[in-house]
């Protein structure tokens, strides 16, 4: 918002500004905004090495097509893997460089939402998130598509463009689908019988 401009050829702040005050004055003078109130050292340098490449390691055995991977909130090396069809599995990620594959929880899938999820080439389980206190409260969330003609729990607000004054009940089918037949929902679930494992 101020008159400050970044120097075109310099890579260090000290090449253009000699103090915090000079720096902040150049960018509007509000120290709380430009420095967030924390101390800044203009002489510190932190060289960062450029990566020479990226190493990818395959950790799955190819038995499922996973759409989502969410780390377990307990900080372990376990992850939740979601399939587009609506299955969520719990697996342990192998140590880096070990060449190992995902080790699935012996109980099999963590949860099966396939009876609620409408799954085809463009629909399915879209995402999942776990409460930070999941280990104690068991709360987790899933976002997915559902079909209100097949699942009684699939509900949402049906509306259309109010600028044209349409009535959703008077709309025709779209490639065989009824108006508002498919919904996108976010549902909350609670896992029962949690243990430290």
PDB file of N, CA, C and O in Angstrom, residues 17 36 40-41 80 83 85 142 149 152 170 179 192:
ATOM      1  N   UNK A  17      17.226  -2.088   2.207  1.00  0.00           N
ATOM      2  CA  UNK A  17      16.788  -1.416   3.420  1.00  0.00           C
ATOM      3  C   UNK A  17      17.795  -1.682   4.532  1.00  0.00           C
ATOM      4  O   UNK A  17      18.240  -2.820   4.730  1.00  0.00           O
ATOM      5  N   UNK A  36       4.346  -8.457  11.524  1.00  0.00           N
ATOM      6  CA  UNK A  36       3.510  -9.252  12.429  1.00  0.00           C
ATOM      7  C   UNK A  36       3.975  -9.146  13.874  1.00  0.00           C
ATOM      8  O   UNK A  36       3.763 -10.059  14.661  1.00  0.00           O
ATOM      9  N   UNK A  40      12.798  -9.237  13.613  1.00  0.00           N
ATOM     10  CA  UNK A  40      13.392  -9.643  12.343  1.00  0.00           C
ATOM     11  C   UNK A  40      14.866  -9.326  12.375  1.00  0.00           C
ATOM     12  O   UNK A  40      15.275  -8.259  12.808  1.00  0.00           O
ATOM     13  N   UNK A  41      15.680 -10.257  11.935  1.00  0.00           N
ATOM     14  CA  UNK A  41      17.111 -10.030  11.820  1.00  0.00           C
ATOM     15  C   UNK A  41      17.434  -9.849  10.354  1.00  0.00           C
ATOM     16  O   UNK A  41      17.209 -10.745   9.539  1.00  0.00           O
ATOM     17  N   UNK A  80      -5.480 -43.064   6.417  1.00  0.00           N
ATOM     18  CA  UNK A  80      -6.777 -43.506   5.943  1.00  0.00           C
ATOM     19  C   UNK A  80      -6.778 -43.307   4.434  1.00  0.00           C
ATOM     20  O   UNK A  80      -6.385 -42.254   3.937  1.00  0.00           O
ATOM     21  N   UNK A  83     -11.574 -44.824  -1.314  1.00  0.00           N
ATOM     22  CA  UNK A  83     -11.817 -45.178  -2.710  1.00  0.00           C
ATOM     23  C   UNK A  83     -12.994 -44.372  -3.220  1.00  0.00           C
ATOM     24  O   UNK A  83     -13.836 -43.918  -2.442  1.00  0.00           O
ATOM     25  N   UNK A  85     -15.534 -45.406  -4.662  1.00  0.00           N
ATOM     26  CA  UNK A  85     -16.784 -46.116  -4.404  1.00  0.00           C
ATOM     27  C   UNK A  85     -17.311 -45.885  -2.986  1.00  0.00           C
ATOM     28  O   UNK A  85     -18.483 -46.120  -2.711  1.00  0.00           O
ATOM     29  N   UNK A 142     -17.048 -37.064   5.928  1.00  0.00           N
ATOM     30  CA  UNK A 142     -16.882 -37.519   4.554  1.00  0.00           C
ATOM     31  C   UNK A 142     -17.745 -36.663   3.636  1.00  0.00           C
ATOM     32  O   UNK A 142     -18.874 -36.321   3.977  1.00  0.00           O
ATOM     33  N   UNK A 149     -32.860 -40.795  -5.055  1.00  0.00           N
ATOM     34  CA  UNK A 149     -33.854 -41.809  -5.421  1.00  0.00           C
ATOM     35  C   UNK A 149     -33.470 -43.184  -4.886  1.00  0.00           C
ATOM     36  O   UNK A 149     -34.310 -44.081  -4.852  1.00  0.00           O
ATOM     37  N   UNK A 152     -32.336 -42.997   1.237  1.00  0.00           N
ATOM     38  CA  UNK A 152     -33.233 -42.119   1.994  1.00  0.00           C
ATOM     39  C   UNK A 152     -32.491 -41.048   2.787  1.00  0.00           C
ATOM     40  O   UNK A 152     -33.060 -40.014   3.106  1.00  0.00           O
ATOM     41  N   UNK A 170     -40.952 -28.501 -11.884  1.00  0.00           N
ATOM     42  CA  UNK A 170     -41.426 -28.423 -13.260  1.00  0.00           C
ATOM     43  C   UNK A 170     -40.315 -28.617 -14.288  1.00  0.00           C
ATOM     44  O   UNK A 170     -40.555 -28.517 -15.478  1.00  0.00           O
ATOM     45  N   UNK A 179     -34.506 -33.634 -11.672  1.00  0.00           N
ATOM     46  CA  UNK A 179     -33.907 -32.427 -11.091  1.00  0.00           C
ATOM     47  C   UNK A 179     -33.480 -32.688  -9.640  1.00  0.00           C
ATOM     48  O   UNK A 179     -34.231 -33.296  -8.869  1.00  0.00           O
ATOM     49  N   UNK A 192     -17.190 -46.009  16.774  1.00  0.00           N
ATOM     50  CA  UNK A 192     -17.427 -46.546  18.109  1.00  0.00           C
ATOM     51  C   UNK A 192     -16.369 -47.587  18.433  1.00  0.00           C
ATOM     52  O   UNK A 192     -15.770 -48.198  17.566  1.00  0.00           O
TER      53      UNK A 192
END
